[in-house]
């Protein structure tokens, strides 16, 4: 789960990191009230999880509560890289003398947390990494943890002032606690700002949480942003399906993540465009099959009133690709038959299944006027042809 | 032969009284795996499919001499199960459980690695133990010998191909195709789809290189991380048996997790294109689609057999030795490979020769 900046700052504050006071608003007059209570100059920041929001006009200074109202109104009307701005963070403004970059990420191959530090803060760090990788300092945090002297040593070459070094080192130690105790896969401060008076502050927060650790963090449920999910994504999460929407017109329902990716690739290979990634997992109960079909055809019955329209009215044909190992093909066939009985499909369906109880599955399907292929290549080619017929 | 599991495998099932543990115990017994013990704290004394259940792994090991364990324990408790197995002296620990927090897996990996190093320093008879496989993996199977995990046994057959993969059902798909093409397997190993795992591609490749039964390998990778790039380097430097690679997720968008916790392109790196390029640069044929894999394996096996015959008929050149040879031997051994490839490239290309194969031939010139 990716956190919004304001949520990341909440997490930072809990671990004692220096963040400036602020609150979120979903309407311009709320922003005015918050600005008035903070006093002085404030920054209004769009809470969207895309990079480059500053350049897109999503971050503005306001010198008075009335100006905060205007700026918040403008920002709340924006859509940044396809994401409508629904929330803004109104926070105290800071004078900035210098900006650094500081983050902790998981180093998958060394199996240790990795500190990334750069004197070039406030900019797109991926760009720095690409253009001038030498400007990013990388240090693994050993299993035994991070010692204060090690944290100080990292900052000494960058910040000569001893008091600034001490503050920055303290921030790094706390950020490490956020990373480990908070079960993060990324904890980033960009910029880590130095004020003209020499205070060191976390002016932004980007946090990615390890979804697998949700069972020991009750508070995470309150951070989930329902507005960030389409009805399809929500249904997928509730039913325990992995679903990613893509832009093509061929829906695919597959058991297993690797096979699902390979199926998308094969659709592309034979000249089609996949509409989604969808893994129905090892289980093959009819309910999951029905949910999967509903997600792909964009049936938004489970969506709240006024919800985003279903994701995929563009889908022209659907492929089931099932390799029955532990999953039994006859279970999936039953699921398909039951699902079609309750909600018939408006688009052609191509079924590929092979493996455990394949013959039984074929019989169930043929009793209901359906057929299935055994070859993945053939299934993919057929579904592409069907989609083209529909398009024509 | 095979790697990691065979007829000497004596398996303990951790979480045997649960739904998955019980179901797969039955499947493994039916396949012929020697399941000697089950472990569920508090349920010692019971039996599941005739297998005695113990309260702890240590007890199970003491009574049954179990040397391998498989874990079907829910995610919040799976890491404890790994620690328990390692501390009880289990050599191969296979964690099937999906959804284990990365922080927990980190701790388990470091603990198992520390025990392994200590054992090696003390001159343990079987180096490389204990070893963790997974988490979030389908386990492994040495066809006809032993199956540990959830892979369907009936799609495999014994033979010369070692298969290692980050995936589950995609592995079944590939193994099924290999079997139908008459290409049996030495061992099929799923290393897991999580960002942090106990056994990596390079560990598996090194074991297959040292295994006398294995003559060629299939590596099935996917987007995310840099294990495939590490493997490509490793193959170029240390392997003389041929490898064929396939990477899933060529059409995956960046920043989105594709089912597996580890399958995510982050910060623009970990793409399928990068991984495929790394393999091609290392001279490894890359299948564009799964159905190309069997043909590529057929080709590399054929070429290897021709080469071995040629090498053995030349008394001046030292015959390829099994296992990791000293640096000098490796240098000599690589020469005939280049010659063999050139000879083949001079002939008309066989039908269906894939781009990856051609890339390999180019590099050799």
XYZ file of C-alpha atoms in Angstrom:
757
model
C 0.000 0.000 0.000
C 1.281 3.455 -0.931
C 0.549 6.139 1.644
C -0.447 9.701 0.921
C 1.970 12.368 2.090
C -0.242 13.330 5.029
C -0.506 9.699 6.135
C 3.243 9.267 5.813
C 3.746 12.366 7.941
C 1.347 10.984 10.554
C 3.512 7.876 10.682
C 6.710 9.978 10.828
C 5.316 12.110 13.661
C 4.465 8.983 15.634
C 8.160 8.082 15.606
C 9.243 11.618 16.537
C 10.440 12.834 13.158
C 10.283 16.631 12.740
C 7.352 17.407 10.457
C 5.574 20.773 10.306
C 1.996 21.086 11.606
C -0.751 20.648 9.036
C -4.152 19.151 8.307
C -6.011 17.804 5.308
C -8.973 19.461 3.631
C -11.388 18.233 1.000
C -13.010 21.650 0.434
C -11.626 25.141 -0.049
C -13.306 26.678 3.019
C -11.859 23.915 5.196
C -8.456 24.896 3.830
C -9.119 28.509 4.791
C -9.922 27.519 8.399
C -6.819 25.365 8.665
C -4.658 28.165 7.251
C -6.131 30.583 9.783
C -5.412 28.249 12.689
C -1.824 27.608 11.538
C -1.212 31.325 10.894
C 1.342 32.919 8.583
C 2.285 31.464 5.223
C 1.038 27.975 4.418
C 1.626 25.476 1.603
C -1.328 23.769 -0.080
C -0.318 20.360 -1.449
C -2.398 18.046 -3.612
C -2.624 14.552 -2.072
C -2.221 12.359 -5.114
C 0.111 9.428 -5.476
C 1.864 10.471 -8.642
C 5.230 12.124 -9.128
C 5.620 15.643 -10.501
C 2.610 17.159 -8.747
C 4.558 20.405 -8.146
C 5.146 20.900 -11.853
C 1.482 20.136 -12.516
C 0.427 23.030 -10.251
C -0.504 20.829 -7.318
C 1.669 22.625 -4.747
C 1.065 26.341 -3.976
C 2.051 28.873 -1.313
C -0.660 30.976 0.357
C 0.095 34.057 2.456
C -3.374 34.486 3.975
C -6.431 32.355 4.784
C -8.293 33.879 1.816
C -5.442 33.075 -0.514
C -5.436 29.539 0.951
C -9.127 29.299 0.003
C -8.387 30.326 -3.595
C -5.346 28.097 -4.025
C -7.099 25.104 -2.451
C -10.112 25.646 -4.740
C -7.801 25.682 -7.802
C -5.855 22.595 -6.736
C -8.997 20.627 -5.827
C -10.205 21.225 -9.383
C -7.087 19.627 -10.871
C -6.592 16.180 -12.294
C -2.909 15.243 -12.141
C -1.766 12.460 -14.448
C -5.275 11.043 -14.509
C -5.764 11.310 -10.738
C -8.432 13.776 -9.640
C -7.311 15.751 -6.581
C -9.791 15.039 -3.776
C -7.715 16.105 -0.787
C -5.156 18.794 -0.069
C -2.713 19.046 2.804
C -2.511 22.528 4.321
C 0.746 22.835 6.195
C 2.988 25.492 7.663
C 5.488 26.855 5.154
C 9.209 26.730 5.850
C 12.111 28.781 4.543
C 14.555 26.481 2.901
C 18.303 27.021 2.686
C 19.197 23.549 1.415
C 17.417 20.418 0.312
C 18.758 16.877 0.714
C 17.300 13.515 -0.254
C 17.084 10.677 2.291
C 15.392 7.319 2.042
C 15.527 3.742 3.254
C 14.538 0.985 0.829
C 14.686 -2.777 0.911
C 17.746 -4.165 -0.857
C 16.272 -7.434 -2.099
C 19.488 -9.147 -3.099
C 21.529 -8.274 0.027
C 18.452 -8.770 2.208
C 19.176 -5.617 4.172
C 17.697 -2.121 4.421
C 19.594 0.338 2.216
C 20.087 4.029 2.996
C 20.070 6.351 0.012
C 21.331 9.871 0.602
C 21.938 12.702 -1.811
C 22.872 16.374 -1.621
C 20.481 16.853 -4.538
C 17.148 16.942 -2.733
C 13.749 18.159 -3.798
C 14.077 16.736 -7.283
C 13.120 13.505 -8.978
C 15.609 11.071 -7.470
C 15.086 8.525 -10.236
C 16.280 11.191 -12.660
C 19.381 11.815 -10.483
C 19.979 8.061 -10.327
C 19.837 7.861 -14.107
C 21.862 10.970 -14.982
C 24.363 11.136 -12.130
C 24.314 7.945 -10.046
C 27.508 9.103 -8.319
C 25.517 11.792 -6.548
C 23.605 9.206 -4.538
C 25.333 7.630 -1.558
C 24.198 4.072 -0.734
C 24.859 2.304 2.571
C 23.442 -0.991 3.770
C 22.202 -1.091 7.341
C 23.784 -4.144 8.973
C 21.704 -6.761 10.771
C 22.972 -5.440 14.095
C 21.252 -2.117 13.359
C 22.384 1.435 12.762
C 24.654 3.092 15.328
C 24.411 6.847 15.973
C 28.067 7.347 15.020
C 27.412 5.667 11.672
C 24.459 7.959 11.041
C 26.577 11.026 11.914
C 29.406 9.859 9.689
C 27.037 9.690 6.730
C 26.008 13.317 7.081
C 29.360 14.809 8.068
C 30.646 15.290 4.504
C 27.372 16.907 3.459
C 26.602 19.176 6.418
C 29.653 20.641 8.061
C 27.689 22.246 10.901
C 27.819 19.852 13.879
C 24.338 20.705 15.140
C 22.843 20.043 11.712
C 24.726 16.736 11.512
C 23.323 15.732 14.901
C 19.753 16.578 13.862
C 20.041 14.769 10.531
C 21.556 11.693 12.178
C 18.686 11.644 14.674
C 16.236 11.798 11.751
C 17.959 8.886 10.021
C 17.861 6.738 13.165
C 14.161 7.463 13.579
C 13.499 6.826 9.899
C 15.108 3.424 10.336
C 12.673 2.690 13.150
C 9.797 3.799 10.914
C 11.098 1.448 8.227
C 11.477 -1.638 10.393
C 8.799 -1.285 13.057
C 6.405 0.190 10.518
C 6.967 -2.684 8.026
C 7.803 -0.360 5.143
C 9.340 -1.274 1.829
C 10.159 2.402 1.264
C 10.431 5.348 3.670
C 11.517 8.496 1.852
C 12.040 12.131 2.846
C 12.373 14.394 -0.174
C 13.258 17.049 0.605
C 15.012 16.749 3.894
C 15.222 20.514 4.317
C 17.671 22.739 6.203
C 16.174 26.088 7.208
C 18.237 29.305 7.255
C 18.249 28.989 11.081
C 19.787 25.522 10.795
C 16.762 23.351 11.628
C 16.485 20.057 9.787
C 12.933 19.112 8.742
C 11.085 16.363 6.880
C 9.073 18.424 4.385
C 7.602 15.510 2.471
C 6.902 11.842 3.150
C 6.662 8.965 0.724
C 5.944 5.621 2.316
C 5.191 2.230 0.797
C 3.969 -0.413 3.242
C 4.499 -4.168 2.963
C 0.929 -5.383 2.429
C 1.807 -8.763 3.912
C 2.323 -7.140 7.330
C -1.182 -5.680 7.531
C -2.273 -8.297 10.088
C -0.122 -6.666 12.756
C -0.986 -3.027 11.946
C -4.632 -2.320 12.643
C -4.227 1.355 11.786
C -3.468 0.548 8.149
C -7.125 -0.187 7.415
C -7.962 3.447 8.218
C -5.308 4.611 5.748
C -6.770 2.752 2.820
C -8.228 5.366 0.527
C -11.470 4.115 -1.030
C -11.294 6.879 -3.627
C -8.029 5.478 -4.945
C -9.719 2.211 -5.896
C -12.001 1.558 -8.840
C -15.022 -0.644 -8.065
C -13.241 -3.467 -9.879
C -10.141 -3.102 -7.715
C -12.243 -3.044 -4.578
C -14.192 -6.150 -5.567
C -10.920 -7.901 -6.407
C -9.461 -7.033 -2.995
C -12.601 -8.146 -1.154
C -12.661 -11.471 -3.008
C -8.930 -12.065 -2.639
C -8.123 -11.761 -6.351
C -5.065 -9.989 -7.771
C -6.223 -7.559 -10.410
C -4.447 -4.867 -12.415
C -6.272 -2.898 -15.067
C -4.557 -2.408 -18.416
C -5.604 -0.553 -21.525
C -6.312 -3.347 -24.036
C -9.525 -5.077 -25.100
C -8.885 -8.743 -24.253
C -9.828 -9.764 -20.749
C -7.968 -12.673 -19.177
C -8.686 -14.763 -16.102
C -5.821 -17.013 -15.089
C -4.855 -19.155 -12.102
C -1.449 -18.123 -10.787
C 0.457 -14.841 -11.099
C 3.283 -16.083 -13.318
C 0.913 -17.767 -15.755
C -1.278 -14.645 -15.730
C 1.691 -12.475 -16.723
C 2.733 -14.979 -19.376
C -0.825 -14.967 -20.741
C -0.804 -11.165 -21.082
C 2.548 -11.387 -22.822
C 1.270 -14.049 -25.209
C -1.789 -11.947 -26.098
C 0.570 -9.108 -26.985
C 2.895 -11.512 -28.813
C 0.092 -12.618 -31.134
C -0.948 -9.032 -31.852
C -3.653 -8.443 -29.233
C -3.800 -6.070 -26.275
C -4.534 -7.445 -22.788
C -7.226 -5.589 -20.828
C -6.003 -6.727 -17.442
C -3.941 -8.928 -15.169
C -6.181 -11.168 -13.083
C -5.061 -14.067 -10.916
C -7.915 -16.085 -9.407
C -5.397 -17.984 -7.293
C -5.340 -21.631 -6.371
C -8.939 -21.905 -5.291
C -11.559 -22.388 -7.939
C -14.871 -21.766 -6.230
C -17.667 -20.466 -8.470
C -17.935 -17.259 -6.466
C -14.395 -16.242 -7.430
C -15.051 -17.063 -11.071
C -18.208 -14.932 -11.000
C -16.379 -12.061 -9.298
C -13.582 -12.260 -11.866
C -16.018 -12.101 -14.773
C -17.853 -9.239 -13.137
C -14.638 -7.269 -12.591
C -13.582 -7.704 -16.190
C -16.886 -6.920 -17.810
C -17.019 -3.821 -15.658
C -20.253 -4.711 -13.934
C -20.228 -2.164 -11.134
C -23.166 -3.468 -9.144
C -21.033 -3.367 -6.015
C -20.014 0.235 -6.646
C -21.470 2.970 -4.441
C -23.912 5.382 -6.037
C -21.981 7.838 -8.145
C -18.973 5.513 -8.178
C -16.557 5.444 -11.054
C -18.074 3.550 -13.986
C -16.923 -0.025 -14.479
C -13.384 -0.282 -15.761
C -13.804 -2.287 -18.886
C -16.747 -1.749 -21.132
C -13.960 -1.768 -23.746
C -13.396 -5.521 -23.278
C -14.303 -7.347 -26.506
C -13.518 -10.960 -25.593
C -12.459 -12.898 -22.505
C -10.004 -15.762 -22.126
C -9.905 -18.239 -19.266
C -6.471 -19.808 -18.974
C -6.434 -22.491 -16.295
C -3.660 -24.940 -15.583
C -5.152 -27.489 -13.246
C -2.547 -28.563 -10.762
C -4.084 -28.288 -7.363
C -6.894 -26.265 -8.895
C -9.347 -28.729 -10.387
C -10.496 -27.967 -13.907
C -14.007 -29.310 -13.195
C -14.377 -26.815 -10.336
C -13.498 -23.954 -12.668
C -15.863 -25.320 -15.346
C -18.678 -25.468 -12.789
C -17.857 -21.919 -11.754
C -18.030 -20.703 -15.346
C -21.333 -22.474 -16.008
C -22.940 -21.187 -12.802
C -21.698 -17.701 -13.382
C -22.993 -17.574 -16.964
C -26.383 -18.866 -15.806
C -26.833 -15.960 -13.407
C -25.227 -13.251 -15.535
C -24.812 -14.027 -19.245
C -21.866 -12.450 -21.013
C -22.226 -9.928 -23.792
C -18.805 -10.783 -25.243
C -17.294 -14.022 -26.561
C -15.636 -16.333 -24.055
C -12.689 -18.585 -24.884
C -11.701 -21.272 -22.417
C -8.365 -23.008 -22.210
C -7.964 -25.597 -19.547
C -5.644 -28.484 -18.995
C -4.508 -30.639 -16.106
C -6.369 -32.157 -13.186
C -9.888 -33.418 -14.105
C -9.649 -31.885 -17.566
C -11.975 -34.479 -19.164
C -14.643 -33.957 -16.561
C -14.406 -30.204 -17.096
C -14.757 -30.613 -20.845
C -17.917 -32.660 -20.339
C -19.441 -30.078 -17.977
C -18.726 -27.344 -20.503
C -20.049 -29.247 -23.520
C -23.271 -30.084 -21.629
C -23.794 -26.340 -21.547
C -22.825 -25.628 -25.119
C -19.304 -24.461 -24.282
C -15.998 -25.837 -25.495
C -12.418 -25.565 -24.376
C -8.982 -25.856 -25.920
C -5.977 -27.444 -24.239
C -3.260 -25.292 -25.768
C -2.435 -21.878 -24.348
C -1.198 -20.620 -27.723
C -4.373 -21.746 -29.454
C -6.584 -20.234 -26.751
C -4.820 -16.892 -27.076
C -5.000 -16.857 -30.873
C -8.696 -17.724 -30.778
C -9.564 -14.997 -28.281
C -7.738 -12.411 -30.389
C -9.672 -13.493 -33.480
C -12.968 -13.282 -31.573
C -12.126 -9.807 -30.313
C -11.369 -8.682 -33.848
C -14.722 -10.042 -35.048
C -16.483 -8.059 -32.347
C -14.562 -4.929 -33.275
C -15.396 -5.303 -36.969
C 20.358 -38.011 -9.172
C 18.525 -34.740 -8.653
C 18.897 -31.763 -6.351
C 17.669 -31.173 -2.781
C 15.095 -33.991 -2.563
C 15.340 -37.668 -3.538
C 14.723 -41.133 -2.088
C 16.706 -40.230 1.043
C 14.278 -37.399 1.832
C 12.501 -37.946 5.153
C 9.836 -35.275 5.313
C 8.181 -33.542 8.255
C 5.036 -31.542 7.435
C 4.687 -28.434 9.620
C 1.021 -27.533 9.909
C -0.092 -31.048 8.950
C -3.437 -30.817 10.764
C -4.568 -27.771 8.757
C -6.650 -28.034 5.582
C -3.757 -27.472 3.154
C -1.240 -29.445 5.198
C -3.514 -32.462 5.413
C -4.553 -32.360 1.725
C -0.995 -32.093 0.426
C 0.288 -34.718 2.850
C -2.100 -37.130 1.175
C -0.898 -36.022 -2.282
C 2.778 -36.359 -1.327
C 2.226 -39.805 0.180
C 0.418 -40.870 -2.987
C 3.419 -39.698 -5.018
C 5.742 -41.823 -2.926
C 7.364 -39.157 -0.760
C 8.492 -40.517 2.595
C 6.427 -38.347 4.908
C 7.703 -39.458 8.308
C 6.227 -36.848 10.625
C 3.776 -34.037 11.058
C 4.148 -31.117 13.435
C 1.369 -29.068 15.006
C 1.956 -27.630 18.486
C -0.636 -29.046 20.876
C -1.663 -31.912 18.605
C 1.158 -34.341 19.354
C 0.009 -37.983 19.403
C -2.589 -37.606 16.642
C -2.235 -39.144 13.195
C -2.964 -37.575 9.801
C -3.219 -40.029 6.880
C -1.290 -42.434 9.088
C 1.541 -39.957 9.708
C 2.362 -39.411 13.395
C 1.973 -35.823 14.617
C 4.470 -34.237 17.056
C 4.307 -31.093 19.154
C 7.672 -29.808 17.965
C 10.073 -30.256 15.066
C 12.845 -31.219 17.505
C 10.725 -34.123 18.757
C 9.839 -35.162 15.208
C 13.536 -35.150 14.250
C 14.542 -37.110 17.370
C 11.950 -39.828 16.767
C 11.765 -40.049 12.974
C 15.132 -38.662 11.773
C 13.296 -36.210 9.499
C 15.813 -34.272 7.348
C 13.464 -32.072 5.305
C 10.416 -30.027 6.227
C 7.587 -28.358 4.377
C 5.603 -25.521 5.941
C 1.832 -25.029 5.488
C 1.476 -22.723 8.480
C -0.506 -19.430 8.278
C 1.598 -16.354 7.470
C 1.755 -14.835 10.985
C 3.353 -18.070 12.284
C 5.294 -19.267 9.239
C 8.563 -17.558 10.167
C 8.550 -19.140 13.601
C 8.129 -22.482 11.844
C 11.235 -21.764 9.710
C 13.314 -20.885 12.794
C 12.061 -23.993 14.591
C 12.950 -26.280 11.681
C 16.414 -24.747 11.262
C 17.169 -24.962 14.970
C 16.024 -28.600 15.038
C 18.640 -29.478 12.435
C 16.390 -29.831 9.369
C 18.506 -29.566 6.207
C 15.999 -28.426 3.583
C 13.127 -26.193 4.719
C 10.418 -25.491 2.156
C 8.023 -22.676 3.048
C 4.862 -22.799 0.922
C 3.033 -20.074 2.882
C 2.098 -16.921 0.992
C 1.780 -13.513 2.658
C 4.729 -13.572 5.059
C 5.898 -10.025 5.941
C 9.261 -9.195 4.357
C 10.730 -8.172 7.710
C 10.062 -11.684 9.060
C 11.522 -13.370 5.991
C 14.665 -11.232 6.296
C 15.174 -12.483 9.835
C 14.570 -16.108 8.820
C 16.950 -15.899 5.846
C 19.746 -14.423 7.958
C 19.225 -17.002 10.693
C 19.329 -19.921 8.261
C 22.381 -18.459 6.502
C 24.189 -18.018 9.838
C 23.509 -21.648 10.791
C 24.730 -22.744 7.359
C 27.971 -20.785 7.690
C 28.553 -22.127 11.173
C 27.955 -25.693 9.960
C 30.379 -25.181 7.073
C 33.014 -23.731 9.407
C 32.623 -26.793 11.624
C 33.204 -29.086 8.647
C 29.635 -30.347 8.277
C 29.439 -33.441 6.046
C 26.675 -31.952 3.869
C 27.530 -28.336 2.975
C 24.797 -25.926 1.975
C 22.507 -26.999 4.822
C 20.291 -25.748 6.275
C 18.660 -24.173 3.254
C 15.378 -22.281 3.069
C 13.262 -22.485 -0.078
C 10.518 -19.874 -0.437
C 8.415 -18.500 1.107
C 5.433 -18.212 -1.267
C 6.641 -21.084 -3.424
C 5.136 -24.314 -4.818
C 8.000 -26.456 -3.496
C 9.946 -28.944 -5.558
C 9.776 -32.352 -7.139
C 12.400 -34.827 -8.281
C 10.276 -36.909 -10.642
C 9.840 -40.504 -9.550
C 11.777 -39.890 -6.329
C 10.142 -37.362 -4.078
C 7.729 -34.446 -4.146
C 7.751 -31.764 -1.454
C 5.125 -29.050 -1.718
C 2.141 -28.579 -3.980
C 3.417 -29.233 -7.517
C 1.204 -31.694 -9.392
C 3.235 -34.873 -9.750
C 1.553 -36.323 -12.826
C 2.861 -33.657 -15.226
C 6.510 -34.448 -14.491
C 8.751 -37.234 -15.709
C 12.347 -38.077 -14.917
C 15.011 -36.785 -17.281
C 17.921 -34.410 -17.899
C 16.324 -30.945 -17.519
C 16.604 -28.941 -14.304
C 13.770 -26.390 -13.926
C 13.930 -23.390 -11.595
C 11.211 -20.764 -11.399
C 9.788 -17.868 -9.397
C 6.289 -18.955 -10.318
C 3.825 -21.768 -9.624
C 1.336 -22.493 -12.393
C 3.649 -21.082 -15.069
C 6.160 -23.706 -13.946
C 3.502 -26.398 -14.338
C 2.747 -25.089 -17.827
C 6.402 -25.268 -18.849
C 7.043 -28.639 -17.190
C 3.923 -30.056 -18.856
C 5.180 -28.883 -22.255
C 8.659 -30.326 -21.602
C 7.187 -33.679 -20.596
C 4.967 -33.779 -23.684
C 8.020 -33.021 -25.828
C 9.754 -36.024 -24.243
C 12.095 -33.873 -22.166
C 12.063 -35.198 -18.607
C 13.285 -33.316 -15.551
C 15.914 -33.948 -12.891
C 14.261 -31.604 -10.386
C 11.603 -28.885 -10.767
C 12.106 -26.188 -8.162
C 9.877 -23.207 -7.386
C 11.903 -20.621 -5.454
C 8.967 -18.322 -4.722
C 7.419 -15.037 -5.790
C 8.286 -12.868 -2.788
C 10.775 -9.968 -2.865
C 13.007 -11.754 -0.351
C 13.491 -15.511 -0.611
C 15.828 -18.090 0.890
C 17.113 -19.723 -2.283
C 17.907 -17.724 -5.409
C 18.364 -18.664 -9.044
C 22.147 -18.768 -8.668
C 21.939 -21.254 -5.780
C 19.726 -23.542 -7.847
C 21.877 -23.175 -10.973
C 25.005 -24.109 -9.022
C 23.277 -27.224 -7.652
C 22.082 -28.262 -11.116
C 25.582 -27.702 -12.531
C 26.943 -30.124 -9.937
C 24.154 -32.683 -10.430
C 25.189 -35.537 -12.769
C 21.628 -36.133 -14.006
C 21.068 -32.543 -15.116
C 22.270 -31.744 -18.635
C 20.403 -28.489 -19.280
C 18.378 -26.002 -17.289
C 15.254 -23.914 -17.736
C 15.113 -20.672 -15.770
C 11.695 -19.026 -15.498
C 11.992 -15.494 -14.188
C 9.661 -12.553 -13.954
C 9.692 -8.800 -13.450
C 11.017 -7.250 -10.222
C 14.346 -7.370 -8.413
C 17.649 -8.342 -10.007
C 17.888 -12.102 -9.437
C 17.714 -12.783 -13.170
C 20.537 -10.320 -13.876
C 22.613 -11.955 -11.127
C 21.832 -15.337 -12.665
C 22.944 -14.165 -16.124
C 26.304 -13.051 -14.704
C 26.656 -16.303 -12.806
C 25.890 -18.412 -15.877
C 28.490 -16.570 -17.930
C 31.167 -16.962 -15.259
C 30.519 -20.363 -13.738
C 28.249 -22.600 -15.806
C 29.120 -24.983 -18.568
C 25.766 -26.726 -18.837
C 23.365 -24.831 -21.081
C 20.486 -22.734 -19.744
C 17.349 -21.510 -21.496
C 15.508 -18.555 -19.949
C 11.990 -17.193 -20.059
C 10.805 -13.976 -18.397
C 7.146 -13.325 -17.568
C 5.743 -9.816 -17.417
C 6.933 -8.323 -20.692
C 3.686 -6.331 -20.844
C 3.480 -5.443 -17.134
C 3.076 -1.733 -16.350
C 5.608 -0.133 -13.963
C 4.770 0.458 -10.310
C 1.995 -2.176 -10.165
C 2.338 -5.384 -8.225
C 1.512 -8.275 -10.542
C 0.102 -10.774 -8.058
C 3.409 -11.873 -6.544
C 4.686 -9.492 -3.861
C 8.051 -9.464 -5.643
C 6.721 -8.897 -9.160
C 6.890 -5.140 -9.433
C 8.882 -2.799 -11.644
C 10.099 -0.126 -9.237
C 11.938 3.051 -10.108
C 12.033 1.917 -13.742
C 14.199 -1.132 -12.986
C 13.337 -4.809 -12.860
C 11.720 -4.828 -16.306
C 11.438 -7.957 -18.428
C 13.341 -6.231 -21.240
C 16.387 -5.619 -18.981
C 16.369 -9.198 -17.781
C 16.042 -10.652 -21.275
C 18.891 -8.414 -22.462
C 21.057 -9.581 -19.545
C 20.537 -13.226 -20.517
C 21.175 -12.595 -24.178
C 24.360 -10.719 -23.317
C 25.433 -13.798 -21.350
C 24.771 -16.042 -24.348
C 21.655 -17.606 -22.832
C 18.859 -18.327 -25.330
C 15.694 -16.512 -24.280
C 12.298 -17.934 -25.212
C 9.867 -15.178 -26.237
C 6.847 -17.344 -25.397
C 6.534 -20.432 -23.182
C 5.957 -22.801 -26.119
C 9.444 -21.997 -27.483
C 11.155 -23.382 -24.396
C 10.984 -27.077 -25.302
C 12.444 -26.518 -28.764
C 15.280 -24.392 -27.353
C 16.058 -27.027 -24.714
C 16.057 -29.675 -27.431
C 18.582 -27.634 -29.399
C 20.933 -26.906 -26.514
C 20.839 -30.534 -25.375
C 21.662 -31.714 -28.891
C 24.541 -29.263 -29.174
C 25.884 -30.244 -25.755
C 25.838 -33.938 -26.665
C 27.646 -33.269 -29.941
C 30.187 -31.165 -28.080
C 30.774 -33.741 -25.355
C 31.311 -36.428 -27.987
C 33.738 -34.198 -29.868
C 35.613 -33.307 -26.696
C 35.900 -36.929 -25.574
C 37.274 -37.923 -29.019
C 40.051 -35.293 -28.765
C 42.688 -36.703 -26.412
C 44.553 -33.362 -26.221
C 41.576 -31.563 -24.672
C 40.618 -32.398 -21.132
C 37.146 -33.838 -20.892
C 34.576 -31.670 -19.158
C 34.468 -32.499 -15.496
C 31.366 -32.413 -13.366
C 31.037 -29.830 -10.662
C 32.818 -26.516 -10.452
C 36.249 -26.979 -11.944
C 39.386 -24.988 -11.081
C 39.754 -21.791 -13.097
C 42.267 -23.260 -15.503
C 40.093 -26.220 -16.385
C 37.194 -23.901 -17.067
C 39.217 -21.897 -19.572
C 40.150 -24.977 -21.516
C 36.613 -26.244 -21.387
C 35.125 -23.130 -22.942
C 37.201 -23.446 -26.115
C 35.447 -26.446 -27.627
C 32.103 -24.780 -26.980
C 32.974 -21.892 -29.297
C 34.137 -24.296 -31.963
C 31.003 -26.388 -31.712
C 28.792 -23.356 -32.065
C 30.737 -22.096 -35.068
C 30.443 -25.444 -36.770
C 26.731 -25.432 -36.230
C 26.281 -21.832 -37.297
C 27.978 -22.584 -40.603
C 25.222 -25.047 -41.456
C 21.792 -23.748 -42.491
C 19.849 -22.681 -39.410
C 17.391 -25.327 -38.231
C 13.706 -24.581 -38.618
C 12.274 -22.526 -35.809
C 15.633 -21.334 -34.470
C 14.699 -18.587 -32.036
C 16.220 -15.149 -31.755
C 17.899 -16.075 -28.485
C 19.769 -18.924 -30.091
C 21.013 -16.642 -32.805
C 22.155 -14.139 -30.195
C 24.224 -16.878 -28.615
C 25.800 -17.801 -31.931
C 26.624 -14.139 -32.623
C 28.384 -13.761 -29.333
C 30.506 -16.804 -29.960
C 31.921 -15.504 -33.227
